[in-house]
Every structure is written in C-alpha cells, then in structure tokens.
PDB file of C-alpha atoms in Angstrom:
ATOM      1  CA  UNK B 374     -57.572 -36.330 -23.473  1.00 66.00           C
ATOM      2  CA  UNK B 375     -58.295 -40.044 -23.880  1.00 79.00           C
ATOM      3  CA  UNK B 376     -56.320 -42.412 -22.272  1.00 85.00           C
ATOM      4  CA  UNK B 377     -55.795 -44.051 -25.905  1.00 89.00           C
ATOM      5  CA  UNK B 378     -54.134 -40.616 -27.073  1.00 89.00           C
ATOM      6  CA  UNK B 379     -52.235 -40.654 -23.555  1.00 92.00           C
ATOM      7  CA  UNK B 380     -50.512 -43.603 -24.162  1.00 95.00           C
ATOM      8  CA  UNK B 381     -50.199 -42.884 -27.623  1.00 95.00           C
ATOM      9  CA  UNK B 382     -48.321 -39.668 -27.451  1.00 96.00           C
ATOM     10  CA  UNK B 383     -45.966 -41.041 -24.284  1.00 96.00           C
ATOM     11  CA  UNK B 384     -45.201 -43.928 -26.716  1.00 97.00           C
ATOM     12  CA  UNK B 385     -44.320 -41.573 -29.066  1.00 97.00           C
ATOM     13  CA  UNK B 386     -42.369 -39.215 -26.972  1.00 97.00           C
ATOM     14  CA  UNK B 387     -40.318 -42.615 -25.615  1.00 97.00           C
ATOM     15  CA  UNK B 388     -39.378 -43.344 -29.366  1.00 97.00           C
ATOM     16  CA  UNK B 389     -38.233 -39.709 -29.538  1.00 97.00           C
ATOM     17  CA  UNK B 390     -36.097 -39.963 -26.176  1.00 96.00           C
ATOM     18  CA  UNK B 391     -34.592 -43.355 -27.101  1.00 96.00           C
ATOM     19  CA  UNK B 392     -33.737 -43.077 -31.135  1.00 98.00           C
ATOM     20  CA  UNK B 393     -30.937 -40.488 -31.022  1.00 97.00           C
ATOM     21  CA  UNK B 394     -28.163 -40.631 -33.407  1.00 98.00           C
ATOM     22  CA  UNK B 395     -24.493 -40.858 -31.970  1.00 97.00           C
ATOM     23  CA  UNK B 396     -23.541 -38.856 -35.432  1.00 97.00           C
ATOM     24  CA  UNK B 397     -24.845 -38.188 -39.117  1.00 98.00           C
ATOM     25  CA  UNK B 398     -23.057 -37.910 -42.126  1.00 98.00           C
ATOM     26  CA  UNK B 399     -23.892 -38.667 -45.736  1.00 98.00           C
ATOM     27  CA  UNK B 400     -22.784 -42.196 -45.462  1.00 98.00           C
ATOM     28  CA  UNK B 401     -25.564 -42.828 -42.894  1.00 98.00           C
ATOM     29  CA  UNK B 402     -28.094 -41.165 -44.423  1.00 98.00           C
ATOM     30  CA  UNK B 403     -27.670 -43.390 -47.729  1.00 98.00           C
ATOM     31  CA  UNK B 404     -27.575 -46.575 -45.409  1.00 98.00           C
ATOM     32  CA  UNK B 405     -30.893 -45.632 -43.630  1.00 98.00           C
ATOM     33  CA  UNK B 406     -32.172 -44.695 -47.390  1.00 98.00           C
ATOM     34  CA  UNK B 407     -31.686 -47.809 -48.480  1.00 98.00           C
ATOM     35  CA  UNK B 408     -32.681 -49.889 -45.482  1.00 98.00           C
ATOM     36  CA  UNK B 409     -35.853 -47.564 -45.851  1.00 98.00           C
ATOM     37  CA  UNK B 410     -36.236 -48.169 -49.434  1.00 98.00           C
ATOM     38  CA  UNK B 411     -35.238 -52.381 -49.066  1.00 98.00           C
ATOM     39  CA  UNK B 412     -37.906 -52.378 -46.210  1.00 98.00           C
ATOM     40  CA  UNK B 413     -40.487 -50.577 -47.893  1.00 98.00           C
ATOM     41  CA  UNK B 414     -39.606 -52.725 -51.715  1.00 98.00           C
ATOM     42  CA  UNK B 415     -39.917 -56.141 -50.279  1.00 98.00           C
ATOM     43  CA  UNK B 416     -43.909 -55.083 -48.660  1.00 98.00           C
ATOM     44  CA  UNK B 417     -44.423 -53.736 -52.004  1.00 98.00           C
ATOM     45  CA  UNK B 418     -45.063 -50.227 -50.362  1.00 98.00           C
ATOM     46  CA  UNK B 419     -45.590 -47.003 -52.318  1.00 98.00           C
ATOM     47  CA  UNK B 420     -44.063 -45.047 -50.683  1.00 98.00           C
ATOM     48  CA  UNK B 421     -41.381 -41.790 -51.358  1.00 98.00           C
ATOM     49  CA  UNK B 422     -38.510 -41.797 -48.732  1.00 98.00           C
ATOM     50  CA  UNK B 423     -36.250 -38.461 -47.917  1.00 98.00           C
ATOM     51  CA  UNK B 424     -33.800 -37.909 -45.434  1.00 98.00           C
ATOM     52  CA  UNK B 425     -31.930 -34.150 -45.206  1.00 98.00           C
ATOM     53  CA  UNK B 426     -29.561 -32.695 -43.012  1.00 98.00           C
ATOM     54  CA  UNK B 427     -29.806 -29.522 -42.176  1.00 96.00           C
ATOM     55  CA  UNK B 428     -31.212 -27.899 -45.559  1.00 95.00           C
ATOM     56  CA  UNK B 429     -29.226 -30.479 -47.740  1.00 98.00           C
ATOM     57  CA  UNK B 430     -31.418 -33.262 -49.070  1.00 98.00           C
ATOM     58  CA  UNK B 431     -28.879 -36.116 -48.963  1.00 98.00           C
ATOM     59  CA  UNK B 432     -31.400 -39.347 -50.151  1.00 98.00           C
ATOM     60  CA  UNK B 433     -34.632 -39.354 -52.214  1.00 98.00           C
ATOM     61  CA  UNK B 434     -36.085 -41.922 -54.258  1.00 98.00           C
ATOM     62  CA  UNK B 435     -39.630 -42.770 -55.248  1.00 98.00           C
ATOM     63  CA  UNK B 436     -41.307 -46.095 -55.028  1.00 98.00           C
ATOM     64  CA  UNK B 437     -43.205 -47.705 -57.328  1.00 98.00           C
ATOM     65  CA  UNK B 438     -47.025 -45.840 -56.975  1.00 98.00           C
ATOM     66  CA  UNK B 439     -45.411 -43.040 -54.751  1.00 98.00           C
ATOM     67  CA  UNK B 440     -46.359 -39.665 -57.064  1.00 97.00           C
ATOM     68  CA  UNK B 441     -45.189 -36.121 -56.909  1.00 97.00           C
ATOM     69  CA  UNK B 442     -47.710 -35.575 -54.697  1.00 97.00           C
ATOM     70  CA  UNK B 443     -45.848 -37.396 -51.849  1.00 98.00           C
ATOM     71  CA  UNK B 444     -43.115 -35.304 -52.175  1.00 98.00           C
ATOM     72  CA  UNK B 445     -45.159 -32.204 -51.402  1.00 97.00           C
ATOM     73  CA  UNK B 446     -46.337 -34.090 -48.604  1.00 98.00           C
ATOM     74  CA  UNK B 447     -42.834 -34.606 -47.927  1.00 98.00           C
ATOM     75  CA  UNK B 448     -41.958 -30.927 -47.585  1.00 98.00           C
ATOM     76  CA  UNK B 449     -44.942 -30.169 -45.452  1.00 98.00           C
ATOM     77  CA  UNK B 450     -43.953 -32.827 -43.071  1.00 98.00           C
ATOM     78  CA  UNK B 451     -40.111 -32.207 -42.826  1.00 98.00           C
ATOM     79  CA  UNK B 452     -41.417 -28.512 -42.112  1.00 97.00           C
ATOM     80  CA  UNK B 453     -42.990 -29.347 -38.808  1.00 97.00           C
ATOM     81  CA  UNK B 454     -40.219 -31.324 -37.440  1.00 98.00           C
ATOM     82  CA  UNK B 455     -37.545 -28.499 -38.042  1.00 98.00           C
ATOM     83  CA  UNK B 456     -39.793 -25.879 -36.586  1.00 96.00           C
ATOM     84  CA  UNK B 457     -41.287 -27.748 -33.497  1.00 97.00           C
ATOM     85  CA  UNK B 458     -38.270 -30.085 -33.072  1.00 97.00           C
ATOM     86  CA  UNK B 459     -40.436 -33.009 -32.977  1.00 97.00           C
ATOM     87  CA  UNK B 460     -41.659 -35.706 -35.131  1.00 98.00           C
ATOM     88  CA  UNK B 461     -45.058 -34.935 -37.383  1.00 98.00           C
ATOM     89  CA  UNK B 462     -46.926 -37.605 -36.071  1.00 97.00           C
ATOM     90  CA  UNK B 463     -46.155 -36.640 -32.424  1.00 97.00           C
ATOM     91  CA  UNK B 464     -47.032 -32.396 -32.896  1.00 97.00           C
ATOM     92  CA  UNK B 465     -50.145 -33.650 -34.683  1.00 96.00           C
ATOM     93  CA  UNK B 466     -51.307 -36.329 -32.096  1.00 96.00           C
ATOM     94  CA  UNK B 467     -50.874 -33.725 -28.899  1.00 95.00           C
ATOM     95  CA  UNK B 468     -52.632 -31.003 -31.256  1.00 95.00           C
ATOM     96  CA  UNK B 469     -55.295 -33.656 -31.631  1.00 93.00           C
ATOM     97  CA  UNK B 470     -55.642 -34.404 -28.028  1.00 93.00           C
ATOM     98  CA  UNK B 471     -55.857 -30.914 -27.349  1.00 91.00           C
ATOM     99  CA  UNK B 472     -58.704 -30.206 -30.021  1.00 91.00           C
ATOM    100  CA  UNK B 473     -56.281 -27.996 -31.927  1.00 92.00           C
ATOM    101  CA  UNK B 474     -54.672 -27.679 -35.752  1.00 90.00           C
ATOM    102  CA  UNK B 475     -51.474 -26.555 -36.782  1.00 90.00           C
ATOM    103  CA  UNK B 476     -52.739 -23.270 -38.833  1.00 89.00           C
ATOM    104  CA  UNK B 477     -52.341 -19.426 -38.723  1.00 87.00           C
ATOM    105  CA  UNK B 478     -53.043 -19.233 -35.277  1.00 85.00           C
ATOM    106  CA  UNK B 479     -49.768 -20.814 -33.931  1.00 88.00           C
ATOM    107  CA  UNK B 480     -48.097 -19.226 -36.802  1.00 89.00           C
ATOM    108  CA  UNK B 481     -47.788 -21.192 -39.502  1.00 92.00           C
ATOM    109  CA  UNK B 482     -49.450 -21.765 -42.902  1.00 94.00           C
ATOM    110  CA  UNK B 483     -51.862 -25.398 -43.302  1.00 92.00           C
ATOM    111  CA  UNK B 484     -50.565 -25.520 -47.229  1.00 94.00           C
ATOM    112  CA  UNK B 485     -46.918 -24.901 -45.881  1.00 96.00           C
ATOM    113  CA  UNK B 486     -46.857 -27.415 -42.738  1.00 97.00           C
ATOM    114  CA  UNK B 487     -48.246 -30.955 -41.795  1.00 96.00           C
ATOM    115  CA  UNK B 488     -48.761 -32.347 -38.596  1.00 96.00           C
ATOM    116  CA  UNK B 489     -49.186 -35.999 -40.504  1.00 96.00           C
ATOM    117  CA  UNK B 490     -46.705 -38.900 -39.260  1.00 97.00           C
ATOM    118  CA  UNK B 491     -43.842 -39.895 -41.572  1.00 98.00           C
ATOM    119  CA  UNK B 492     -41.258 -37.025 -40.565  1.00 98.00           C
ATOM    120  CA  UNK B 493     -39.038 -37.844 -37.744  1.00 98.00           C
ATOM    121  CA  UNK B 494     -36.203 -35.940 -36.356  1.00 98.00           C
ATOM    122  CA  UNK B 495     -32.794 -37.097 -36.880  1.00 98.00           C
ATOM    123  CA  UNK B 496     -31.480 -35.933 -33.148  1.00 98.00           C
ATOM    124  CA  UNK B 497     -27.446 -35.931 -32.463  1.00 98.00           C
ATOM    125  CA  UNK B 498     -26.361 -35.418 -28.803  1.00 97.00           C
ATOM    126  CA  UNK B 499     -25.051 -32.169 -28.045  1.00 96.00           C
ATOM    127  CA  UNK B 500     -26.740 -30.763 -31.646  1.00 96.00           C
ATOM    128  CA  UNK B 501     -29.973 -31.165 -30.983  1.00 96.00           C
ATOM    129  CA  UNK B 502     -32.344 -32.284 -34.314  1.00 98.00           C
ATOM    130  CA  UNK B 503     -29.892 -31.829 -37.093  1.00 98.00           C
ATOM    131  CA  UNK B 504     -31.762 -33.875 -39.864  1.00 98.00           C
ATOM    132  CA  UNK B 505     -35.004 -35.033 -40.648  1.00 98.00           C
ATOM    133  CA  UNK B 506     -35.653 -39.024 -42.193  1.00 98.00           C
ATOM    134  CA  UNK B 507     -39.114 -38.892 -43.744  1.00 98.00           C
ATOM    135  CA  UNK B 508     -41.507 -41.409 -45.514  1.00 98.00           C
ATOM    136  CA  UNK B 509     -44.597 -40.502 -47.204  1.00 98.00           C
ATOM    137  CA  UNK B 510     -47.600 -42.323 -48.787  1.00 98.00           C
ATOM    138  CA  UNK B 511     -49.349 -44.974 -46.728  1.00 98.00           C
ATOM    139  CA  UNK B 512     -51.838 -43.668 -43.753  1.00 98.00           C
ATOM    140  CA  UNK B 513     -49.923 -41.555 -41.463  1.00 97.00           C
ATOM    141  CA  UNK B 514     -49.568 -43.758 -38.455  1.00 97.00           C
ATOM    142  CA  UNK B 515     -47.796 -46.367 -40.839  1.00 98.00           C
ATOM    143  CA  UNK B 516     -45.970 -43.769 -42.373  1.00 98.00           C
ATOM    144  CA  UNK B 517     -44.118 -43.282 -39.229  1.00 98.00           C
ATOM    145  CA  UNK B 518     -44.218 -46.826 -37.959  1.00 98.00           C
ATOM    146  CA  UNK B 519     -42.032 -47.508 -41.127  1.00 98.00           C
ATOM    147  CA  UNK B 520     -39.878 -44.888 -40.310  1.00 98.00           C
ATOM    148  CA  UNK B 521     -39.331 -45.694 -36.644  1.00 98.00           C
ATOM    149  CA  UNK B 522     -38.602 -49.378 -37.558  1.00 98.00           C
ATOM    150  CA  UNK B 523     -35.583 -47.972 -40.057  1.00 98.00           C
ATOM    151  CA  UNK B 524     -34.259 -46.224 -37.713  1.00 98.00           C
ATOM    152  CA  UNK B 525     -34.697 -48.617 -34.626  1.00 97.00           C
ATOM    153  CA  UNK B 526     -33.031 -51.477 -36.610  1.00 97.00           C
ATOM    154  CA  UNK B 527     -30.318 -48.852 -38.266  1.00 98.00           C
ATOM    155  CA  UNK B 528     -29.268 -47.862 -34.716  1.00 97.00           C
ATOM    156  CA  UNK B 529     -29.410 -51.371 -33.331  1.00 94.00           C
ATOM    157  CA  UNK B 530     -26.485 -52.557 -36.439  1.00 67.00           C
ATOM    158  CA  UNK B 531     -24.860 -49.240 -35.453  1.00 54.00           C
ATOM    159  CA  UNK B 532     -24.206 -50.537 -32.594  1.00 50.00           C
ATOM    160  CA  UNK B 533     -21.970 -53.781 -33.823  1.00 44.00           C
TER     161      UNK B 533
END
C-alpha cells in the first residue's frame, strides 16, 4: 500500500472517529439537507443529496443537472455503509489499497453495492451507525468531501 493511500484512508478513518452525532431525529436530518443542498446551490453543483435513518428516507432533493441516475447511485452507496458500517469512500479506498473490489466474492452484488465516496454514516453514541447522509454526482472524492464539510460545519453549530 502506498503511503498516499496510507494517509488517505487514516484521514478518512479520523473523519469517521471524530464526526459522530450526539442524536438524530427528523429535524436534523432536514437541517443537514438543507445546509447540504445551500452548500451544494451556491457552487452551482449537480448534485442529488439523501439522508435516511434507519430504512426511512427522511430528505431527498435533486439539484439542478443531478438525474435519476444519481439516485441509483445513491442506493448503491447507502448500501455499503449499512452493511460494512463505514463510509463508501473509506470501504472502497482500503479495497483499493488492498487490490480488491467489492463483488460476489465478499458477498455482495457490484449492481447492488458501491464502494464510491458520497455515503457517510450517520454514527450516534451508544447506537452505533443509525443513518446514512449521502451526496451523489460529482467525482467520488468530492462527493464525500461535500458531505464531510456538511456535516463538520452541522456539528460545529450543534454545538452553540
């Protein structure tokens, strides 16, 4: 493993340890929707944004240029974080380090799953990942790189 996909996937694992919800209800999940949404309207992004708890989808809208097509990207995504408790980006950077894809032989279907960034766990202390905030249709590292900064500044004014 390169030392670029070393520091890559530790970086990624921090953001994982660090960005923990202290709860999760439907009020937060529309105030991180729309931050996501604001965020992604003033870079003129196009970009579909979900966020679920549990198997509830509780905020969805598309952007301007986002298809139906990122919604099935979508799916795929929010898959691999409730199964491997784990962002998408993060399961498919250590698969990539390790020369590996997420397919039949670890048990899962390629047209069901994707280990693309833009799904990231919604974690609550003492639940474990409960939720799943995900943004689809840029490249995959900015995919989550959107996502993190939502949910970096959402728990920063959370704490006020």
């Amino acid at each position: 493993m390169s030392d670029e996909s070393q520091q890559l996937i530790a970086e990624l694992e921090e953001q994982e340890r660090r960005l923990v919800f202290p709860r999760f209800d439907e009020a937060d999940a529309w105030a991180l929707g729309c931050l996501l949404v604001n965020l992604a309207t003033e870079r003129s992004l196009p970009v579909a944004v979900d966020i679920r708890r549990g198997q509830q989808q509780l905020f969805h809208a598309g952007l301007p240029g986002s298809t139906a097509d990122n919604d099935t990207w979508i799916e795929r995504k929010v898959r691999v974080v409730y199964r491997f408790a784990r962002s998408s980006f993060l399961v498919g950077r250590e698969l990539a380090a390790k020369g590996r894809r997420l397919d039949e032989a670890m048990g899962v279907d390629p047209i069901l799953f994707a280990a693309h960034g833009g799904a990231f766990p919604i974690r609550v202390p003492g639940a474990g990942v409960i939720g799943v905030v995900t943004v689809s249709g840029l490249p995959q590292a900015e995919d989550h790189a959107l996502v993190v900064e939502a949910v970096e500044t959402f728990l920063g004014a959370d704490d006020d």
